[in-house]
Tab-separated table of C-alpha atoms in Angstrom:
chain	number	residue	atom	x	y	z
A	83	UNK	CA	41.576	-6.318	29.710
A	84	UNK	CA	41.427	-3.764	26.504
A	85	UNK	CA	43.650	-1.083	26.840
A	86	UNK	CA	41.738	2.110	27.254
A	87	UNK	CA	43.512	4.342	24.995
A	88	UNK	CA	43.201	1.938	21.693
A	89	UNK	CA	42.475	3.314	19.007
A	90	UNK	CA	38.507	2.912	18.223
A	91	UNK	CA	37.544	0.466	15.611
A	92	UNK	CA	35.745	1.516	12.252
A	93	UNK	CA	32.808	-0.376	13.711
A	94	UNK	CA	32.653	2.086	16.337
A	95	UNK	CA	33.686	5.118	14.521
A	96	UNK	CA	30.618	4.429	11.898
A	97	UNK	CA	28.503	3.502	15.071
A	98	UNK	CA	28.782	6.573	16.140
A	99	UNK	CA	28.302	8.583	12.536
A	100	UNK	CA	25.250	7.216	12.383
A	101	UNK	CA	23.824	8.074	15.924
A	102	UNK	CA	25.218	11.983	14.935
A	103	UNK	CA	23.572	11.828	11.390
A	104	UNK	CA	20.288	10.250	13.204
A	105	UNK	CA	19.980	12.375	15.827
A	106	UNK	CA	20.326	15.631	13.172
A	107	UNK	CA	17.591	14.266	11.403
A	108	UNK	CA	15.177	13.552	14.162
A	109	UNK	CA	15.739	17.169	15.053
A	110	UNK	CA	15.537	18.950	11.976
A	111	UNK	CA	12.424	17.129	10.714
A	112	UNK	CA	9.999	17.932	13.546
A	113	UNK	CA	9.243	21.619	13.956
A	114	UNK	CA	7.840	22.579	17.520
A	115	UNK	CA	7.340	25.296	19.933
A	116	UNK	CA	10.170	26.397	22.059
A	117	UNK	CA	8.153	25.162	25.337
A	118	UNK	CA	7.741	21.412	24.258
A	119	UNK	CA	8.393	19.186	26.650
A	120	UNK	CA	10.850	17.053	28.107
A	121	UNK	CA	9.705	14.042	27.841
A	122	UNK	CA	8.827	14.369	24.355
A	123	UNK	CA	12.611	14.926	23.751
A	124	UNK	CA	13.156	12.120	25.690
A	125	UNK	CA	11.123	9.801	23.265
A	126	UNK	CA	12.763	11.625	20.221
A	127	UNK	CA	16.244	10.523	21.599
A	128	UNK	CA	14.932	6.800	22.292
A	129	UNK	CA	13.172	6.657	18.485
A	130	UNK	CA	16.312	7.626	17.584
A	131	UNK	CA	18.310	4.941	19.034
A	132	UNK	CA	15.014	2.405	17.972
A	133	UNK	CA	15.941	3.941	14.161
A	134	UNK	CA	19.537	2.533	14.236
A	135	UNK	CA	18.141	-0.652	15.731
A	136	UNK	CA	15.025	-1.232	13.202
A	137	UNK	CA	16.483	0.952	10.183
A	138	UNK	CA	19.961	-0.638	9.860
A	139	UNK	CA	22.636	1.093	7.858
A	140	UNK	CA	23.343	1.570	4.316
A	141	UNK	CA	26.601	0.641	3.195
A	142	UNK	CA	26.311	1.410	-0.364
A	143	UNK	CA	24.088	4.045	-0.885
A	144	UNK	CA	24.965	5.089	-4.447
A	145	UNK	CA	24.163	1.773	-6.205
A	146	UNK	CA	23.445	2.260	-9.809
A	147	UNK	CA	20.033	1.116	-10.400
A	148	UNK	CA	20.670	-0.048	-14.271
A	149	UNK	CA	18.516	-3.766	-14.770
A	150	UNK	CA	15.243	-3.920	-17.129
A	151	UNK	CA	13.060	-2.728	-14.002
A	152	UNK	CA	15.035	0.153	-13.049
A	153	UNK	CA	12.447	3.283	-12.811
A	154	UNK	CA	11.741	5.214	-16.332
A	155	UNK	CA	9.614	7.579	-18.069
A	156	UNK	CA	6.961	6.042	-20.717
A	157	UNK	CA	4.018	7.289	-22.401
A	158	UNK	CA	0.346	6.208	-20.307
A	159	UNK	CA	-1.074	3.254	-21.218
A	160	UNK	CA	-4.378	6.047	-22.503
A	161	UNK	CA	-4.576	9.309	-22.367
A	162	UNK	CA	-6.082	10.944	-18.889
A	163	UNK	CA	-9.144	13.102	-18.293
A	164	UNK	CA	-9.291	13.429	-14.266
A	165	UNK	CA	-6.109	13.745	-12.040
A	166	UNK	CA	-5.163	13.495	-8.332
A	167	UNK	CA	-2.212	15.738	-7.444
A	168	UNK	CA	-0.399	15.137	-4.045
A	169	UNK	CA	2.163	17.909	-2.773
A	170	UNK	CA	5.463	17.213	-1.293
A	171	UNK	CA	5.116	18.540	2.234
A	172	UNK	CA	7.489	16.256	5.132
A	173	UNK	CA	5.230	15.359	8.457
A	174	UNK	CA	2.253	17.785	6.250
A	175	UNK	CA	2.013	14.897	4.294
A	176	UNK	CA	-0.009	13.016	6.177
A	177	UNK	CA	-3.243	14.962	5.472
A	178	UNK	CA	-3.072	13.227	1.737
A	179	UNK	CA	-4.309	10.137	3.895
A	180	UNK	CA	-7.105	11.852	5.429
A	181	UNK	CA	-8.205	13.352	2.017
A	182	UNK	CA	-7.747	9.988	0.226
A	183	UNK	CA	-9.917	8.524	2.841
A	184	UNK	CA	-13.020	11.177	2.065
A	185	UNK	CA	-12.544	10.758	-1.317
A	186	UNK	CA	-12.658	6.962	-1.200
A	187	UNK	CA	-16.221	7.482	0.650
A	188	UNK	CA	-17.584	9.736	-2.076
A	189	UNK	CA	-16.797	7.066	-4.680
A	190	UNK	CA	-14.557	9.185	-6.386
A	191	UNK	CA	-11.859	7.539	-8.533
A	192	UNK	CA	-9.451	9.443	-10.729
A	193	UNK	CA	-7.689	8.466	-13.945
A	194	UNK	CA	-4.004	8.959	-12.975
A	195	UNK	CA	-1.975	10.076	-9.436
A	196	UNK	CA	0.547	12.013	-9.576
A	197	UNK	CA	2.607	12.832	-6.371
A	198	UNK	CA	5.974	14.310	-5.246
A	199	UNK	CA	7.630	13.264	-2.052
A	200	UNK	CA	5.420	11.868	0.585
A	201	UNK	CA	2.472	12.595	-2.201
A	202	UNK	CA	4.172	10.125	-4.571
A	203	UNK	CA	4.473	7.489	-1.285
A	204	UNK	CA	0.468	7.878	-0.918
A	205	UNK	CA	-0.197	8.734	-3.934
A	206	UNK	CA	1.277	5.166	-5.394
A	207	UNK	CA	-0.538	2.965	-2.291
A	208	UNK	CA	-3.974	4.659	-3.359
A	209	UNK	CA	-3.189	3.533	-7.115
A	210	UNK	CA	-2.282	0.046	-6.173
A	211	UNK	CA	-5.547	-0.471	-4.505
A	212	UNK	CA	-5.350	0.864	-0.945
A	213	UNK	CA	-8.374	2.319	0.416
A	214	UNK	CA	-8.201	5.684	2.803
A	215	UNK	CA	-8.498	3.479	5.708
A	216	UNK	CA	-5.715	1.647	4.694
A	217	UNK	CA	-3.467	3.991	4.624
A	218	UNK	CA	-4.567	6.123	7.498
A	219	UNK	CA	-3.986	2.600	9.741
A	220	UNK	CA	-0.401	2.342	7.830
A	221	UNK	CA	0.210	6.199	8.606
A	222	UNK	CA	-0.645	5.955	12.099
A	223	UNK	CA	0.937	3.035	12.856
A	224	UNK	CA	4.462	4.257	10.990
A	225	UNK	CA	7.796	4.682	12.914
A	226	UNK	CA	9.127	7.305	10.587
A	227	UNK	CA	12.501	6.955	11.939
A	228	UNK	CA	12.842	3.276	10.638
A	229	UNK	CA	12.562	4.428	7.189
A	230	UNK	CA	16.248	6.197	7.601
A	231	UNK	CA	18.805	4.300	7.477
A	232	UNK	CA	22.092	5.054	8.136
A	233	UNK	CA	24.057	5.979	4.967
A	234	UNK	CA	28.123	4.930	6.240
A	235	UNK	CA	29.271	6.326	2.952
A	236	UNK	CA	28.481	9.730	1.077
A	237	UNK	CA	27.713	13.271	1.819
A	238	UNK	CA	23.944	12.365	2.916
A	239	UNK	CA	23.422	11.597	6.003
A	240	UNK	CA	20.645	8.789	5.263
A	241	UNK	CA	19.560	6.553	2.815
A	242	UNK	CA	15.759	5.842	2.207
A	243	UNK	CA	15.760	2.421	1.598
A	244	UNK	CA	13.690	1.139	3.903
A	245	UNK	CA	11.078	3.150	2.185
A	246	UNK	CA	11.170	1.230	-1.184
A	247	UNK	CA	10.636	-2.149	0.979
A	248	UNK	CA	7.810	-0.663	2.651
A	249	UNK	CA	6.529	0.784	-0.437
A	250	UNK	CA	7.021	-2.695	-2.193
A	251	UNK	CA	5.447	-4.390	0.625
A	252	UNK	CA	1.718	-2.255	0.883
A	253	UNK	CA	1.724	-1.815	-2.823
A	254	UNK	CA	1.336	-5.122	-2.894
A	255	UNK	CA	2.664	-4.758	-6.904
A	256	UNK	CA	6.351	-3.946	-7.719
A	257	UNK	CA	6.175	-2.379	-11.050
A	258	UNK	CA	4.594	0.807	-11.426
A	259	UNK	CA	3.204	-0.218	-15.022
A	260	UNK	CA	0.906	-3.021	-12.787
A	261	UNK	CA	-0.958	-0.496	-10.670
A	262	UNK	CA	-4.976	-0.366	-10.949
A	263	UNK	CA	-4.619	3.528	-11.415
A	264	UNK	CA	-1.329	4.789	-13.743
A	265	UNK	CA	0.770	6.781	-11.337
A	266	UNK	CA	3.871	8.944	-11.278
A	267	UNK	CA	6.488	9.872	-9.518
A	268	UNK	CA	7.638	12.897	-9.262
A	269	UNK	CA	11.656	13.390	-9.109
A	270	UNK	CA	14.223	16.173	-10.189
A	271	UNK	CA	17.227	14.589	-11.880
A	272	UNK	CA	20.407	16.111	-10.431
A	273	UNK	CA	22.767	16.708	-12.928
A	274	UNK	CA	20.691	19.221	-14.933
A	275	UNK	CA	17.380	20.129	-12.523
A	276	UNK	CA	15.235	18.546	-14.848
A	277	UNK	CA	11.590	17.448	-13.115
A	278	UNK	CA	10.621	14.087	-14.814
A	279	UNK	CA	7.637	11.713	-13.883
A	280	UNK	CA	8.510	7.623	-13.406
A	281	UNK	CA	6.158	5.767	-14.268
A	282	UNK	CA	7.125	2.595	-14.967
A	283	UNK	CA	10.074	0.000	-13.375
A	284	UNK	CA	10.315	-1.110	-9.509
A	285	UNK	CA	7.581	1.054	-7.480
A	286	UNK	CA	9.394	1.096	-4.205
A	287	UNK	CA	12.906	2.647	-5.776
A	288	UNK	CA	11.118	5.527	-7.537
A	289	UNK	CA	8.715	6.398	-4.414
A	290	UNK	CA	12.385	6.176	-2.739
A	291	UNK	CA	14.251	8.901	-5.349
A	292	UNK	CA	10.477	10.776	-4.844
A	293	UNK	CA	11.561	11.223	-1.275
A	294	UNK	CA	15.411	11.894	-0.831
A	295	UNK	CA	15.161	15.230	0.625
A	296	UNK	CA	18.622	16.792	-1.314
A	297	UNK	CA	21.271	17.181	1.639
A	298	UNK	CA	19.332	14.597	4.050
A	299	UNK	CA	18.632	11.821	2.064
A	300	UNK	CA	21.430	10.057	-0.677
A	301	UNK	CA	19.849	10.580	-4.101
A	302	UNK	CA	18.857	7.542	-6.006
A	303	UNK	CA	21.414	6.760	-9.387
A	304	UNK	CA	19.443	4.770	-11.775
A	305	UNK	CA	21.280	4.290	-14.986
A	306	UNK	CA	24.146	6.595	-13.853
A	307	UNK	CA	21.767	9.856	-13.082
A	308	UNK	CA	21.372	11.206	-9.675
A	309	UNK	CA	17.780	11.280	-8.701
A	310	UNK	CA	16.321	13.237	-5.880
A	311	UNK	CA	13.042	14.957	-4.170
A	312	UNK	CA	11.427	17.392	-6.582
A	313	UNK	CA	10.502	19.710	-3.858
A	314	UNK	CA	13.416	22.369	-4.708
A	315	UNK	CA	11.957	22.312	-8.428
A	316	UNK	CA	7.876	21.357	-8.597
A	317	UNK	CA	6.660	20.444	-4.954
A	318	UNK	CA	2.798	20.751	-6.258
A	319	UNK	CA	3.624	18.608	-9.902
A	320	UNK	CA	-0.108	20.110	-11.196
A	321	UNK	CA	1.927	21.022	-14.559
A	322	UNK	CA	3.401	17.933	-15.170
A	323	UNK	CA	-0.203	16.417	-14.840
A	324	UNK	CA	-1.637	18.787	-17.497
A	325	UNK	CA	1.543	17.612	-19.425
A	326	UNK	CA	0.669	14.225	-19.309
A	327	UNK	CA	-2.988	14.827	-20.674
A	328	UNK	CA	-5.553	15.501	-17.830
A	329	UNK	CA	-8.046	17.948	-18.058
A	330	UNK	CA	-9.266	18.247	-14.720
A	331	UNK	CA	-6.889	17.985	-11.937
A	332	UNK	CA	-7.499	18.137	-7.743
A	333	UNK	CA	-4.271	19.152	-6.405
A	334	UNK	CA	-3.387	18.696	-2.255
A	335	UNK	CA	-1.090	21.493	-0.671
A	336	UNK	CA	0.299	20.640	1.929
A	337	UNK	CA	2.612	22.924	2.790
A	338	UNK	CA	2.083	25.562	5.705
A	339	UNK	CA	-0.377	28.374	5.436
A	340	UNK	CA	2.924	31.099	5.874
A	341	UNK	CA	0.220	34.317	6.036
A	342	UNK	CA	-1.019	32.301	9.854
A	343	UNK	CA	2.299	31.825	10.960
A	344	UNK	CA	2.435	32.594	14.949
A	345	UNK	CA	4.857	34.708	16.291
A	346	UNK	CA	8.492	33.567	16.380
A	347	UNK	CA	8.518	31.662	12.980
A	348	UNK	CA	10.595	34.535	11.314
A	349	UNK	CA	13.153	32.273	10.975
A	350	UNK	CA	11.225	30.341	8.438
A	351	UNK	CA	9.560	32.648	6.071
A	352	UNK	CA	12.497	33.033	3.766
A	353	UNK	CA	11.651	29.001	2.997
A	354	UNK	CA	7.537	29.575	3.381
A	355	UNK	CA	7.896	32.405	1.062
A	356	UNK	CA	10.005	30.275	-1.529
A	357	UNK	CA	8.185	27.424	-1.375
A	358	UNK	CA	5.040	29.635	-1.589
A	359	UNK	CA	7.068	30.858	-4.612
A	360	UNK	CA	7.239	27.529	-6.379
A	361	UNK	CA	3.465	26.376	-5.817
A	362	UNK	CA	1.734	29.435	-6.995
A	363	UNK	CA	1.733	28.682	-10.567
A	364	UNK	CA	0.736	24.886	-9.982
A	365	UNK	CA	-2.449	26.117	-7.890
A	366	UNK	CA	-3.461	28.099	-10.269
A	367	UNK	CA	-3.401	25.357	-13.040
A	368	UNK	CA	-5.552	23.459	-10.730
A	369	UNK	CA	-9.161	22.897	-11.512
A	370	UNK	CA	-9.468	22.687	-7.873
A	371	UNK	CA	-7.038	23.135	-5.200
A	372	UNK	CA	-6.963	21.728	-1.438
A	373	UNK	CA	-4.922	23.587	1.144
A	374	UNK	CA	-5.654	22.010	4.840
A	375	UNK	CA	-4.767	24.556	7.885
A	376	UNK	CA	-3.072	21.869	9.883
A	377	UNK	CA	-1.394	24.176	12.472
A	378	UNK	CA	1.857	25.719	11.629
A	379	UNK	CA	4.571	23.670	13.379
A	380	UNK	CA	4.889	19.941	12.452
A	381	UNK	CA	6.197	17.011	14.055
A	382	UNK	CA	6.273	13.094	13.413
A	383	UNK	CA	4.712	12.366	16.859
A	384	UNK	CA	1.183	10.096	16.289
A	385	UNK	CA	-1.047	12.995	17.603
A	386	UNK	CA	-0.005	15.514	15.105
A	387	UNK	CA	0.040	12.558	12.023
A	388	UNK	CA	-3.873	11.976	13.118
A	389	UNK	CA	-4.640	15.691	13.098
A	390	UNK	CA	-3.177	15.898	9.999
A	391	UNK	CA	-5.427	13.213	8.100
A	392	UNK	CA	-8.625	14.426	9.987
A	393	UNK	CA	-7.911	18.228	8.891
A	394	UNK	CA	-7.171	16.629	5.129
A	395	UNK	CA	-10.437	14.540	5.751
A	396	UNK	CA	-12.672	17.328	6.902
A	397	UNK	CA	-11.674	19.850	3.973
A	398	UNK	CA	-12.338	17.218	1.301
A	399	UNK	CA	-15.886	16.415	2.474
A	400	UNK	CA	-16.483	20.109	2.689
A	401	UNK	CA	-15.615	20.441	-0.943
A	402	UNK	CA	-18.081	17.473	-1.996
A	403	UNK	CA	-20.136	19.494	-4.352
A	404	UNK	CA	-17.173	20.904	-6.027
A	405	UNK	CA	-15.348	17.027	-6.079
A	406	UNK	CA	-18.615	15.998	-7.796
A	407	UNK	CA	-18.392	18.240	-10.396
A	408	UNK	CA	-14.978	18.053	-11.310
A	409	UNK	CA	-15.110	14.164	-11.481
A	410	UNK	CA	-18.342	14.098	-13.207
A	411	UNK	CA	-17.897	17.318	-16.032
């Protein structure tokens, strides 16, 4: 019989690291009133516990990324007229699908995506050939929490590689330079604050840098840089699309509508009001901007992921005439 008192192994020690770092994240990434109720916590707790089962652990986090197919910056393949622009936005995210899918039925079809965060995740599946439908079936039927994995080493709680393999897997490409529709990834290199666009090398690793939320997620190194979410720096990348050539750009917002925030969300508007900060000069350099009013508080739950692409799916069909236009000037 084990002694009681011995000393815990490093097994359990990093067993239990990761249930603390998961069990953070679950809470910090879904936003809800202060009545919700208890048996919602109870199935946060238990996808919690199904994230350490199904997401695994990262025990090297900070591989360099260095080989031939490591995630770059090149010049398009030609030069773009119309652009899709998808916002970094968390569990907001979702309403990209929704507006994908209405765009898909108005035969709409742009000449190059550009997306940061969970807008470069869509944004690259809608460039590699996924319809609206597609990806509303892959968003709904998502367990967010399997996409963390445990990071064991570094100041990051998690590592998103699980994302590149399901990026890798839906894309059905792997390079970025083999997508029907050019796309780019918007991601803010680390050591300076730079925001750069990948565009070509392994799809699933820059989708995964596109997403590493700085202080949740372990940035990305790729040829020794540090690469992480661009959502401190250009969370609406409409700038970087005009860059890159396009004349006519549709940009998504998802972000929360801060002037319809309920009572009680004082707590937030310092962040509302910066990130508010950092996409007002990309909506304005929009040709035409989308801003779905899905509710204030967010959450990863299915309900609110399906409210979220019908609210981006009603406010793109509402918008047809304009969407016309724009594609057709």
């Amino acid at each position: 019989m084990s002694n009681p008192a011995e000393p815990r192994s490093k097994l359990e020690h990093a067993v239990e690291r990761a249930s603390e770092r998961a069990a953070e994240f679950a809470s910090e990434h879904t936003v809800e009133h202060a009545s919700v109720r208890a048996a919602e916590r109870g199935w946060r707790r238990r996808s919690v516990l199904a994230a350490l089962v199904l997401g695994g652990c990262a025990l090297d986090p900070d591989e360099d990324h260095h080989g031939a197919d490591a995630p770059s910056v090149a010049p398009l393949p030609r030069l773009p007229r119309t652009a899709w622009v998808f916002s970094s936005g968390g569990p907001r995210g979702f309403v990209h699908a929704g507006v994908i899918k209405a765009l898909d039925e108005l035969g709409l079809v742009p000449d190059l995506i550009v997306g940061a965060s969970v807008g470069a995740a869509v944004g690259v599946l809608r460039a590699a050939g996924r319809k609206g439908s597609e990806i509303e079936a892959l968003a709904l039927d998502l367990q967010p929490l399997a996409l963390a994995r445990i990071a064991l080493s570094g100041p990051q709680r998690l590592s998103g590689g699980a994302i590149a393999g399901l990026l890798r897997e839906h894309a059905g490409h792997t390079l970025l330079q083999q997508l029907p529709i050019p796309a780019v990834c918007v991601v803010q290199r680390l050591g300076d604050g730079a925001v750069l666009g990948f565009n070509r090398g392994d799809l699933g690793l820059a989708v995964q840098a596109a997403c590493a939320i700085e202080g949740q997620f372990s940035p990305v190194r790729i040829r020794g840089q540090h690469y992480a979410d661009a959502d401190l720096r250009m969370p609406l990348p409409v700038r970087l699309a005009r860059a890159l050539g396009a004349t006519r750009v549709l940009a998504v917002d998802a972000s929360a509508h801060e002037d319809r925030a309920p009572p009680g969300t004082e707590s937030w508007r310092a962040g509302d009001l910066r990130k508010r900060a950092l996409t007002r000069p990309d909506a304005e350099a929009a040709t035409l901007l989308l801003h779905p009013d899905i509710g204030y508080y967010a959450s990863i739950s299915r309900d609110y992921r399906q409210r979220c692409i019908d609210a981006g799916y009603r406010e793109t069909l509402a918008a047809t005439d304009k969407l016309r236009a724009l594609h057709q000037a």
